[in-house]
Short mmCIF file of C-alpha atoms and ligand atoms in Angstrom, two decimals:
data_model
loop_
_atom_site.label_atom_id
_atom_site.label_comp_id
_atom_site.label_asym_id
_atom_site.label_seq_id
_atom_site.Cartn_x
_atom_site.Cartn_y
_atom_site.Cartn_z
CA MET A 1 0.00 0.00 0.00
CA GLU A 2 1.25 3.47 -0.86
CA ASP A 3 2.24 5.84 1.95
CA LYS A 4 -0.22 8.63 2.44
CA PRO A 5 0.65 12.01 3.92
CA ILE A 6 -1.29 12.12 7.15
CA VAL A 7 -2.00 15.82 6.94
CA THR A 8 -4.42 15.30 4.12
CA SER A 9 -6.03 12.13 5.49
CA ASN A 10 -8.83 12.79 7.87
CA SER A 11 -10.86 9.82 6.99
CA VAL A 12 -11.00 7.26 9.71
CA ASN A 13 -13.45 7.04 12.55
CA GLN A 14 -14.97 10.32 11.47
CA PRO A 15 -18.64 10.97 11.88
CA THR A 16 -20.45 10.80 8.59
CA ALA A 17 -20.34 14.21 6.87
CA SER A 18 -23.74 15.70 7.28
CA PRO A 19 -25.65 18.90 6.71
CA GLU A 20 -25.79 21.23 9.69
CA ALA A 21 -29.14 20.03 10.95
CA GLU A 22 -27.94 16.43 11.04
CA GLU A 23 -25.93 14.87 13.83
CA ALA A 24 -24.03 11.58 13.87
CA VAL A 25 -25.21 9.22 16.60
CA LEU A 26 -24.71 5.62 17.62
CA GLU A 27 -27.83 3.56 18.00
CA ILE A 28 -27.34 0.63 20.35
CA TRP A 29 -29.90 -2.12 20.88
CA GLY A 30 -28.95 -3.57 24.25
CA GLN A 31 -29.11 -7.01 25.86
CA GLN A 32 -27.44 -8.76 22.91
CA PRO A 33 -24.92 -11.40 24.01
CA LEU A 34 -21.36 -10.94 22.77
CA SER A 35 -18.89 -13.68 21.92
CA GLY A 36 -15.55 -14.19 20.24
CA HIS A 37 -12.30 -12.29 20.21
CA VAL A 38 -11.41 -8.64 19.93
CA SER A 39 -8.10 -7.15 18.77
CA ILE A 40 -6.83 -4.33 20.90
CA SER A 41 -5.28 -1.33 19.13
CA GLY A 42 -2.16 0.56 20.07
CA ALA A 43 -2.42 2.85 23.09
CA LYS A 44 -3.75 6.30 22.18
CA ASN A 45 -1.94 8.09 24.99
CA SER A 46 1.38 6.38 24.19
CA ALA A 47 1.01 7.11 20.50
CA LEU A 48 0.30 10.79 21.13
CA VAL A 49 3.32 11.39 23.29
CA VAL A 50 5.66 9.16 21.28
CA LEU A 51 4.69 11.20 18.21
CA ALA A 52 5.60 14.34 20.16
CA GLY A 53 8.84 12.59 21.17
CA THR A 54 9.94 12.18 17.54
CA VAL A 55 10.76 15.91 17.66
CA LEU A 56 13.82 14.88 19.71
CA SER A 57 15.29 12.80 16.91
CA SER A 58 17.49 14.19 14.14
CA GLN A 59 16.71 11.20 11.93
CA PRO A 60 13.57 9.48 10.54
CA CYS A 61 11.53 7.26 12.85
CA ARG A 62 9.07 4.49 12.06
CA LEU A 63 6.26 4.07 14.60
CA ARG A 64 4.20 0.89 14.56
CA ASN A 65 0.86 -0.01 16.13
CA ILE A 66 -0.40 3.57 15.95
CA PRO A 67 -4.21 3.68 16.17
CA ASN A 68 -6.08 5.59 13.50
CA LEU A 69 -7.82 8.23 15.59
CA MET A 70 -8.75 11.88 15.37
CA ASP A 71 -6.38 12.82 18.20
CA ILE A 72 -3.48 11.12 16.43
CA ASP A 73 -4.30 12.92 13.18
CA ARG A 74 -4.30 16.21 15.08
CA MET A 75 -0.92 15.55 16.70
CA ALA A 76 0.47 14.58 13.26
CA GLN A 77 -0.86 17.85 11.89
CA VAL A 78 0.86 19.77 14.69
CA LEU A 79 4.15 18.05 13.72
CA SER A 80 3.55 18.84 10.04
CA ALA A 81 3.10 22.49 10.93
CA LEU A 82 6.60 22.41 12.45
CA GLY A 83 7.96 21.19 9.11
CA ILE A 84 8.11 17.51 10.08
CA LYS A 85 7.04 15.01 7.42
CA VAL A 86 4.48 12.45 8.60
CA SER A 87 2.92 9.70 6.49
CA ARG A 88 0.70 6.78 7.43
CA ASN A 89 0.59 3.28 5.98
CA GLY A 90 -2.00 1.31 7.93
CA SER A 91 -0.97 1.36 11.57
CA THR A 92 2.59 2.45 10.72
CA LEU A 93 3.60 6.08 10.79
CA ASP A 94 6.80 7.33 9.18
CA VAL A 95 8.00 10.54 10.74
CA ASP A 96 10.94 12.52 9.40
CA PRO A 97 11.92 15.16 11.96
CA SER A 98 15.38 15.78 10.41
CA ASP A 99 14.51 19.38 9.56
CA ILE A 100 12.30 21.45 11.82
CA SER A 101 11.40 24.75 10.16
CA HIS A 102 9.03 26.25 12.74
CA THR A 103 8.99 26.39 16.52
CA ARG A 104 5.47 27.77 16.93
CA ALA A 105 2.57 25.33 17.11
CA PRO A 106 -0.48 26.68 15.24
CA TYR A 107 -3.31 27.97 17.38
CA ASP A 108 -6.18 26.27 15.54
CA LEU A 109 -4.59 22.81 15.82
CA VAL A 110 -3.35 23.13 19.37
CA SER A 111 -6.70 24.40 20.59
CA ARG A 112 -8.31 21.14 19.47
CA LEU A 113 -5.82 18.82 21.18
CA ARG A 114 -4.75 19.45 24.75
CA ALA A 115 -2.01 16.80 24.48
CA SER A 116 -0.27 18.91 21.83
CA PHE A 117 1.08 21.03 24.70
CA PHE A 118 3.39 18.07 25.34
CA ILE A 119 5.57 19.06 22.37
CA ILE A 120 6.92 21.94 24.46
CA GLY A 121 9.54 19.69 26.12
CA PRO A 122 11.06 18.06 23.03
CA LEU A 123 10.85 21.25 20.96
CA LEU A 124 12.64 23.25 23.63
CA ALA A 125 15.29 20.54 24.08
CA ARG A 126 15.96 20.20 20.36
CA MET A 127 15.54 23.81 19.14
CA GLY A 128 16.13 25.86 22.28
CA VAL A 129 12.79 27.60 21.76
CA ALA A 130 9.10 26.63 21.66
CA ARG A 131 5.93 28.70 21.34
CA ILE A 132 2.58 27.11 22.13
CA PRO A 133 -0.69 29.05 22.01
CA CYS A 134 -2.03 28.87 25.53
CA ARG A 135 -5.72 28.45 24.81
CA VAL A 136 -4.72 24.83 25.24
CA VAL A 137 -3.78 25.71 28.80
CA VAL A 138 -6.49 28.17 29.70
CA ARG A 139 -9.62 27.03 27.87
CA SER A 140 -9.12 23.34 28.52
CA GLY A 141 -8.84 24.11 32.21
CA ALA A 142 -5.66 22.09 32.36
CA PRO A 143 -3.03 23.54 34.60
CA VAL A 144 0.48 22.91 33.35
CA GLU A 145 2.48 24.60 36.06
CA LEU A 146 4.28 21.34 36.87
CA HIS A 147 5.55 21.21 33.28
CA VAL A 148 6.51 24.88 33.41
CA ARG A 149 8.22 24.79 36.81
CA GLY A 150 10.24 21.74 35.77
CA LEU A 151 11.40 23.39 32.54
CA GLN A 152 12.34 26.51 34.50
CA ALA A 153 14.39 24.35 36.90
CA MET A 154 16.25 23.14 33.81
CA GLY A 155 17.15 26.73 32.91
CA ALA A 156 14.31 27.62 30.52
CA ASP A 157 12.73 31.04 30.42
CA VAL A 158 8.98 30.47 30.23
CA HIS A 159 6.36 33.22 30.09
CA ILE A 160 2.92 33.83 28.65
CA ASP A 161 2.57 36.70 26.19
CA HIS A 162 -0.33 37.55 23.88
CA GLY A 163 -1.96 34.23 24.57
CA THR A 164 1.11 32.14 23.79
CA VAL A 165 3.45 30.21 26.09
CA HIS A 166 6.97 31.29 25.07
CA ALA A 167 9.74 29.00 26.23
CA SER A 168 13.39 29.54 25.40
CA VAL A 169 16.78 28.53 26.70
CA PRO A 170 19.07 31.51 27.32
CA GLY A 171 22.65 31.38 26.04
CA PRO A 172 24.25 30.76 22.66
CA ARG A 173 24.00 26.95 22.78
CA GLY A 174 20.35 26.85 23.70
CA ARG A 175 20.81 23.71 25.83
CA LEU A 176 18.73 22.91 28.87
CA GLN A 177 20.62 21.98 32.04
CA GLY A 178 20.06 18.77 33.98
CA ALA A 179 18.34 19.35 37.33
CA LYS A 180 16.86 17.53 40.30
CA ILE A 181 13.10 17.97 40.05
CA HIS A 182 10.54 16.78 42.59
CA LEU A 183 7.03 16.75 41.14
CA ASP A 184 4.40 17.80 43.71
CA TYR A 185 2.03 15.35 41.99
CA PRO A 186 2.91 12.43 39.70
CA SER A 187 1.44 14.09 36.61
CA VAL A 188 1.62 11.91 33.51
CA GLY A 189 2.06 14.85 31.15
CA ALA A 190 4.60 16.71 33.30
CA THR A 191 6.70 13.54 33.72
CA GLU A 192 6.62 13.04 29.95
CA THR A 193 7.47 16.68 29.15
CA LEU A 194 10.40 16.77 31.56
CA MET A 195 11.75 13.35 30.65
CA MET A 196 11.78 14.28 26.97
CA ALA A 197 13.38 17.65 27.71
CA ALA A 198 16.08 15.98 29.83
CA THR A 199 17.18 13.54 27.11
CA LEU A 200 19.01 16.35 25.24
CA ALA A 201 20.00 18.47 28.25
CA ASP A 202 23.52 19.05 29.48
CA GLY A 203 24.12 16.76 32.47
CA GLU A 204 21.86 14.57 34.55
CA THR A 205 18.23 15.09 35.48
CA ILE A 206 16.59 13.30 38.38
CA LEU A 207 12.79 13.23 38.29
CA GLU A 208 11.32 12.38 41.69
CA ASN A 209 7.68 11.42 42.28
CA ALA A 210 7.42 10.66 38.57
CA ALA A 211 4.26 9.14 37.09
CA GLN A 212 4.50 5.36 36.68
CA GLU A 213 1.78 4.90 34.05
CA PRO A 214 2.63 2.33 31.36
CA GLU A 215 2.42 5.07 28.71
CA VAL A 216 5.21 6.98 30.51
CA ALA A 217 7.35 3.83 30.48
CA ASP A 218 6.53 3.32 26.80
CA LEU A 219 7.72 6.84 26.02
CA ALA A 220 10.90 6.21 28.03
CA ASN A 221 11.52 3.02 26.07
CA PHE A 222 10.97 4.90 22.82
CA CYS A 223 13.46 7.58 23.93
CA ARG A 224 15.94 4.82 24.83
CA ALA A 225 15.49 3.38 21.35
CA LEU A 226 16.49 6.84 20.05
CA GLY A 227 19.68 6.60 22.12
CA ALA A 228 18.53 8.39 25.29
CA ARG A 229 20.03 7.29 28.61
CA ILE A 230 17.21 6.78 31.11
CA ARG A 231 17.25 4.70 34.29
CA GLY A 232 14.40 3.86 36.64
CA VAL A 233 11.77 3.47 33.91
CA GLY A 234 8.41 2.53 35.46
CA THR A 235 9.50 3.63 38.94
CA LYS A 236 8.92 6.82 40.95
CA THR A 237 12.46 8.08 40.36
CA MET A 238 13.87 8.42 36.88
CA THR A 239 17.40 9.48 36.08
CA ILE A 240 18.13 10.85 32.64
CA ALA A 241 21.66 11.53 31.46
CA GLY A 242 21.51 14.03 28.61
CA VAL A 243 23.16 13.17 25.28
CA PRO A 244 24.19 15.54 22.45
CA SER A 245 21.76 14.15 19.87
CA LEU A 246 19.31 11.31 19.27
CA HIS A 247 19.04 9.04 16.24
CA GLY A 248 16.16 7.40 14.38
CA THR A 249 14.42 4.16 15.35
CA ASP A 250 11.70 1.68 14.50
CA TYR A 251 9.38 1.37 17.51
CA GLY A 252 6.10 -0.42 18.23
CA ILE A 253 3.89 1.03 20.96
CA ILE A 254 2.08 -0.90 23.69
CA PRO A 255 -1.56 -2.08 23.42
CA ASP A 256 -4.25 0.23 24.78
CA ARG A 257 -5.06 -0.91 28.33
CA ILE A 258 -8.06 1.44 28.49
CA GLU A 259 -9.56 0.09 25.27
CA ALA A 260 -9.02 -3.43 26.65
CA GLY A 261 -10.67 -2.46 29.94
CA THR A 262 -13.63 -0.97 28.07
CA PHE A 263 -14.19 -4.24 26.19
CA LEU A 264 -13.96 -6.18 29.46
CA ALA A 265 -16.70 -3.91 30.80
CA ALA A 266 -18.79 -4.56 27.66
CA GLY A 267 -18.40 -8.30 28.29
CA VAL A 268 -19.39 -8.03 31.95
CA ILE A 269 -22.50 -5.93 31.33
CA THR A 270 -23.76 -8.32 28.64
CA ARG A 271 -22.70 -11.41 30.69
CA SER A 272 -20.58 -12.50 27.71
CA GLU A 273 -17.46 -14.62 27.52
CA ILE A 274 -15.01 -12.82 25.24
CA SER A 275 -11.27 -12.85 24.72
CA LEU A 276 -8.88 -9.99 24.04
CA SER A 277 -5.38 -9.66 22.64
CA PRO A 278 -2.81 -8.28 22.47
CA ILE A 279 -2.67 -6.99 26.03
CA ILE A 280 0.02 -6.65 28.68
CA PRO A 281 -1.58 -8.26 31.77
CA GLU A 282 0.25 -6.17 34.37
CA HIS A 283 -1.10 -2.97 32.79
CA LEU A 284 -4.59 -4.21 33.64
CA SER A 285 -3.92 -5.42 37.20
CA ALA A 286 -6.09 -2.84 39.01
CA VAL A 287 -8.96 -3.25 36.54
CA VAL A 288 -8.84 -7.06 36.66
CA ALA A 289 -8.69 -7.05 40.48
CA LYS A 290 -11.88 -4.93 40.59
CA LEU A 291 -13.63 -7.18 38.07
CA GLN A 292 -12.81 -10.16 40.27
CA GLU A 293 -14.20 -8.37 43.33
CA MET A 294 -17.32 -7.72 41.26
CA GLY A 295 -17.76 -11.42 40.54
CA SER A 296 -16.15 -11.98 37.13
CA GLN A 297 -13.12 -14.05 36.29
CA VAL A 298 -10.36 -12.91 33.99
CA ILE A 299 -8.15 -15.74 32.82
CA ALA A 300 -4.74 -15.36 31.19
CA GLU A 301 -4.99 -17.64 28.15
CA SER A 302 -1.47 -16.79 27.03
CA PRO A 303 1.05 -14.09 27.96
CA ASN A 304 -0.76 -11.51 25.83
CA ARG A 305 -4.34 -12.78 25.78
CA LEU A 306 -7.13 -12.61 28.38
CA ARG A 307 -10.49 -14.37 28.53
CA LEU A 308 -13.35 -12.85 30.46
CA VAL A 309 -15.69 -15.27 32.22
CA PRO A 310 -18.41 -12.98 33.55
CA GLY A 311 -20.26 -13.62 36.77
CA HIS A 312 -24.02 -14.13 36.77
CA ASP A 313 -24.44 -11.05 38.98
CA ILE A 314 -22.39 -7.92 39.44
CA GLN A 315 -21.33 -7.39 43.06
CA ALA A 316 -21.11 -3.85 44.41
CA THR A 317 -17.68 -2.49 45.26
CA ASP A 318 -16.01 0.82 46.05
CA ILE A 319 -13.57 2.44 43.64
CA GLN A 320 -11.13 5.27 44.12
CA THR A 321 -9.20 6.51 41.10
CA LEU A 322 -5.49 7.03 41.65
CA PRO A 323 -2.26 7.46 39.69
CA HIS A 324 -0.84 4.14 38.41
CA PRO A 325 -0.65 1.47 39.76
CA GLY A 326 -3.97 2.54 41.32
CA PHE A 327 -7.32 2.26 39.57
CA PRO A 328 -7.19 4.40 36.38
CA THR A 329 -9.36 7.48 36.08
CA ASP A 330 -9.83 6.55 32.41
CA MET A 331 -11.82 3.44 33.48
CA GLN A 332 -13.94 5.14 36.15
CA ALA A 333 -16.92 5.95 33.93
CA GLN A 334 -17.11 2.48 32.36
CA PHE A 335 -17.03 0.85 35.81
CA MET A 336 -19.75 3.18 37.01
CA ALA A 337 -21.90 1.87 34.14
CA LEU A 338 -21.32 -1.67 35.45
CA LEU A 339 -22.01 -0.77 39.07
CA THR A 340 -25.38 0.80 38.22
CA LEU A 341 -26.52 -2.83 37.80
CA ALA A 342 -24.75 -4.26 40.85
CA ASN A 343 -26.30 -5.96 43.87
CA GLY A 344 -26.01 -3.24 46.50
CA SER A 345 -24.42 0.17 46.65
CA SER A 346 -20.96 1.30 45.62
CA MET A 347 -19.00 4.47 46.25
CA ILE A 348 -16.88 5.84 43.42
CA THR A 349 -14.36 8.54 44.31
CA GLU A 350 -12.64 10.45 41.52
CA THR A 351 -9.38 11.89 42.84
CA VAL A 352 -7.39 12.54 39.66
CA PHE A 353 -9.63 14.96 37.76
CA GLU A 354 -12.36 17.27 38.98
CA ASN A 355 -15.67 17.40 37.16
CA ARG A 356 -15.12 13.99 35.58
CA LEU A 357 -18.47 12.63 36.66
CA ARG A 358 -20.69 14.22 34.04
CA HIS A 359 -21.86 10.79 32.86
CA VAL A 360 -23.85 10.45 36.09
CA ALA A 361 -26.75 12.52 34.75
CA GLU A 362 -26.79 10.48 31.53
CA LEU A 363 -26.71 7.13 33.34
CA ASN A 364 -29.58 8.32 35.52
CA ARG A 365 -31.55 9.09 32.34
CA MET A 366 -31.23 5.37 31.59
CA GLY A 367 -32.74 4.46 34.96
CA ALA A 368 -29.58 4.31 37.08
CA ASN A 369 -29.65 5.54 40.66
CA VAL A 370 -26.48 7.55 41.18
CA ARG A 371 -26.16 10.46 43.58
CA LEU A 372 -23.30 12.92 43.38
CA ASN A 373 -21.56 14.58 46.27
CA GLY A 374 -18.53 16.55 45.12
CA ASN A 375 -16.05 14.12 43.61
CA CYS A 376 -17.93 11.08 45.02
CA ALA A 377 -20.74 9.17 43.37
CA LEU A 378 -22.96 6.87 45.38
CA VAL A 379 -24.21 4.20 43.00
CA GLN A 380 -27.24 2.25 44.21
CA GLY A 381 -27.62 -0.79 41.98
CA VAL A 382 -30.89 -1.12 40.04
CA PRO A 383 -32.31 -4.27 38.41
CA MET A 384 -32.19 -2.89 34.86
CA LEU A 385 -31.26 0.07 32.67
CA SER A 386 -33.52 1.31 29.87
CA GLY A 387 -32.29 2.63 26.54
CA ALA A 388 -32.56 6.43 26.19
CA PRO A 389 -31.13 9.32 24.17
CA VAL A 390 -27.88 10.20 25.93
CA GLN A 391 -24.89 12.45 25.36
CA GLY A 392 -21.23 11.60 25.79
CA THR A 393 -19.64 14.60 27.49
CA ASP A 394 -16.05 13.40 27.17
CA LEU A 395 -14.22 10.41 25.73
CA ARG A 396 -14.56 8.02 28.66
CA ALA A 397 -18.09 9.19 29.51
CA ALA A 398 -19.09 8.34 25.94
CA ALA A 399 -17.45 4.91 26.27
CA ALA A 400 -19.37 4.33 29.51
CA LEU A 401 -22.64 5.14 27.78
CA VAL A 402 -21.83 2.62 25.04
CA VAL A 403 -21.24 0.03 27.78
CA ALA A 404 -24.49 1.02 29.51
CA GLY A 405 -26.35 0.90 26.19
CA LEU A 406 -25.09 -2.64 25.54
CA GLY A 407 -26.54 -3.72 28.89
CA ALA A 408 -29.79 -1.75 28.71
CA HIS A 409 -33.22 -2.88 27.58
CA GLY A 410 -34.25 -1.22 24.32
CA LYS A 411 -32.50 1.36 22.17
CA THR A 412 -29.92 3.89 23.33
CA THR A 413 -29.07 6.79 21.03
CA LEU A 414 -25.66 8.23 21.84
CA GLN A 415 -24.74 11.79 20.84
CA GLY A 416 -21.32 13.38 21.20
CA LEU A 417 -19.46 10.95 18.94
CA GLN A 418 -16.66 13.48 18.39
CA HIS A 419 -15.46 12.47 21.85
CA LEU A 420 -15.65 8.74 21.19
CA ASP A 421 -13.86 9.12 17.86
CA ARG A 422 -10.94 10.84 19.56
CA GLY A 423 -9.96 7.70 21.39
CA TYR A 424 -11.50 4.41 20.21
CA GLU A 425 -10.43 2.91 16.90
CA ARG A 426 -13.35 1.35 15.00
CA LEU A 427 -15.27 0.82 18.24
CA GLU A 428 -18.63 -0.03 16.71
CA HIS A 429 -17.04 -2.33 14.10
CA LYS A 430 -15.25 -4.27 16.82
CA LEU A 431 -18.47 -4.53 18.84
CA ILE A 432 -20.47 -5.64 15.80
CA GLN A 433 -17.89 -8.40 15.22
CA LEU A 434 -18.57 -9.57 18.77
CA GLY A 435 -22.32 -9.66 18.04
CA ALA A 436 -23.52 -6.27 19.28
CA GLN A 437 -26.41 -4.56 17.54
CA ILE A 438 -25.08 -1.10 17.03
CA ARG A 439 -24.98 1.29 14.10
CA ARG A 440 -23.73 4.76 13.32
CA THR A 441 -26.29 6.91 11.64
CA THR A 442 -27.31 10.53 11.39
CA VAL A 443 -30.43 12.03 12.83
CA ASN A 444 -31.99 15.43 12.56
CA SER A 445 -30.70 17.27 15.61
CA GLN A 446 -34.14 18.80 16.14
CA ASP A 447 -35.34 15.30 16.98
CA LEU A 448 -32.79 15.02 19.79
CA PRO A 449 -33.33 16.38 23.29
CA ASP A 450 -31.99 19.88 23.94
CA ARG A 451 -28.56 19.78 25.58
CA PRO A 452 -26.11 22.38 26.73
CA ASP A 453 -22.99 22.63 24.61
CA VAL A 454 -20.32 20.17 25.54
CA LEU A 455 -16.65 21.11 25.86
CA GLU A 456 -14.02 19.30 23.88
CA SER A 457 -11.71 18.85 26.85
CA ALA A 458 -11.76 15.47 28.55
CA ALA A 459 -12.46 16.96 31.91
CA ALA A 460 -11.73 19.95 34.00
CA PRO A 461 -8.80 19.33 36.25
CA ALA A 462 -8.78 18.78 39.94
CA THR A 463 -6.40 21.41 41.19
CA PRO A 464 -4.67 19.62 44.03
CA SER A 465 -4.73 21.92 47.05
CA PHE A 466 -0.95 22.34 46.98
CA LEU A 467 -1.05 23.87 43.49
CA PRO A 468 -1.88 27.49 42.71
CA GLN A 469 -5.52 28.08 41.81
CA GLY A 470 -6.74 29.76 38.65
N1 EPU B 1 -2.18 18.70 36.99
C1 EPU B 1 -1.90 19.89 37.58
N2 EPU B 1 -0.82 20.60 37.13
C2 EPU B 1 -0.02 20.16 36.12
C3 EPU B 1 -0.32 18.92 35.52
C4 EPU B 1 -1.42 18.20 35.98
O1 EPU B 1 -2.61 20.33 38.48
O2 EPU B 1 0.95 20.84 35.77
C5 EPU B 1 -3.37 17.96 37.45
C6 EPU B 1 -4.38 17.78 36.32
O3 EPU B 1 -5.13 18.93 36.12
C7 EPU B 1 -5.17 16.59 36.82
C8 EPU B 1 -4.10 15.75 37.49
O4 EPU B 1 -3.02 16.64 37.79
O5 EPU B 1 -6.12 16.97 37.75
C9 EPU B 1 -3.58 14.61 36.62
O6 EPU B 1 -3.14 15.10 35.38
P1 EPU B 1 -2.00 14.41 34.51
O7 EPU B 1 -1.01 15.45 34.13
O8 EPU B 1 -1.51 13.19 35.21
O9 EPU B 1 -2.83 13.97 33.23
P2 EPU B 1 -2.53 14.33 31.73
O10 EPU B 1 -1.10 14.09 31.41
O11 EPU B 1 -3.10 15.64 31.39
C10 EPU B 1 -2.96 11.91 30.86
C11 EPU B 1 -3.85 11.27 29.85
C12 EPU B 1 -5.29 11.28 30.34
C13 EPU B 1 -5.34 10.52 31.68
C14 EPU B 1 -4.37 11.17 32.67
C15 EPU B 1 -4.30 10.43 34.00
C16 EPU B 1 -2.75 11.81 27.78
C17 EPU B 1 -2.78 12.54 26.48
N3 EPU B 1 -3.77 12.01 28.60
O12 EPU B 1 -3.41 13.25 31.00
O13 EPU B 1 -6.06 10.57 29.38
O14 EPU B 1 -6.64 10.57 32.18
O15 EPU B 1 -3.04 11.20 32.10
O16 EPU B 1 -3.93 9.10 33.81
O17 EPU B 1 -1.85 11.03 28.01
C18 EPU B 1 -8.03 9.96 28.26
O18 EPU B 1 -7.35 9.17 27.60
O19 EPU B 1 -9.29 9.96 28.23
C19 EPU B 1 -7.35 10.93 29.11
C20 EPU B 1 -7.95 12.01 29.59
#
């Protein structure tokens, strides 16, 4: 197959083009048993940051197992705007970052992808200067002061001017300096930004209280494949010895643990035995442990394949989201969908992000009994959910509503597919292959219930009390 420039391809997983009055929706007829096997795509959040990481390399890179998603297209477009050549052939992306002609990320692209802020670290390390429009910081409600403070500790001058974050390294060589940095909170993005920046810095950087998420380790392994010297990968303390330059590589990213977890939830809610591969079992430990508490069995059929044997009933349990290896915030909504049908009541506490419980109102529209109190949701199990028109308010909320729709009686019509399409590759096709009755169609938006506008950002952040507000 011929390589295609990714900047012009915007074809996959997109809602059907429709006149203004039409809106793409998923129609899900619930209570259909699933069976068979599902293939798990490459991890969205690894792919995004590894793409950003190619900026570090002075030679071409080949990235394999890259899911075909809107967010990935957007990150590729950000790279293209810097003068980097990106082309896709199936799940392989060829990236040639040999020549970088621009150091300013374009406003319109960055404003649609919060993760594009993560190019600040590699761009600064490689070019000595980076300019990122800060709507990504302000409008998305995502504080990035941990990224900024860490870069400042490495000698960068960072300020906001005319709506843009300007970062530069003073001095003729434009090289960051290694530093000892203690993160107040193990932020995934800040760990990634600072690790990438440190790979090309002068001297050694020690990152304490680093995030231990598998996607952070995947990025570290990618950087090592480029020639970076990183120790302590996957632990709380990472040591990075800067090198003068990094070379090209051929790298395959890890499977998406959140996609895998979402399919496990789909199996549980439909009481279906399904298998999944490829997966890395230890990336799913917290999710599998909860499923077992809830009465399902998850069996390792081979080192990279799991089989779900669902329980007859779903047992209530409490969940608190935490940084890895705790229970992932990106699985909270899908597990809430399951617990709406549990025997008894469950408490779900979201500690990573604030305002990431907007699916509660939608689940209640389907007959769930969930009460909110701040960042806690008390889920009283009900005997059944009923299909309803619902709206996905962010990526994982939309995934949870798909799960709920699969378990509900009757038809669920899901709006807000732009969120789902950001992060799940061919979701409805994979579900149809398992036996789900689900289709993407367009409806006249006047026929849908009135809803307030929904923000693109995944969720507003919880500002931990030790961080500056506002
Ligand atoms: N935070 C700060 N200051 C900072 C950085 C983070 O206060 O400088 C706060 C955040 O606002 C949030 C918490 O710390 O309340 C955790 O944020 P973190 O930086 O760890 O998350 P992230 O890097 O922005 C990534 C994933 C998210 C995932 C989180 C947590 C990417 C592109 N995104 O976000 O994925 O939920 O880590 O695991 O990697 C998703 O896939 O749906 C998604 C939102």
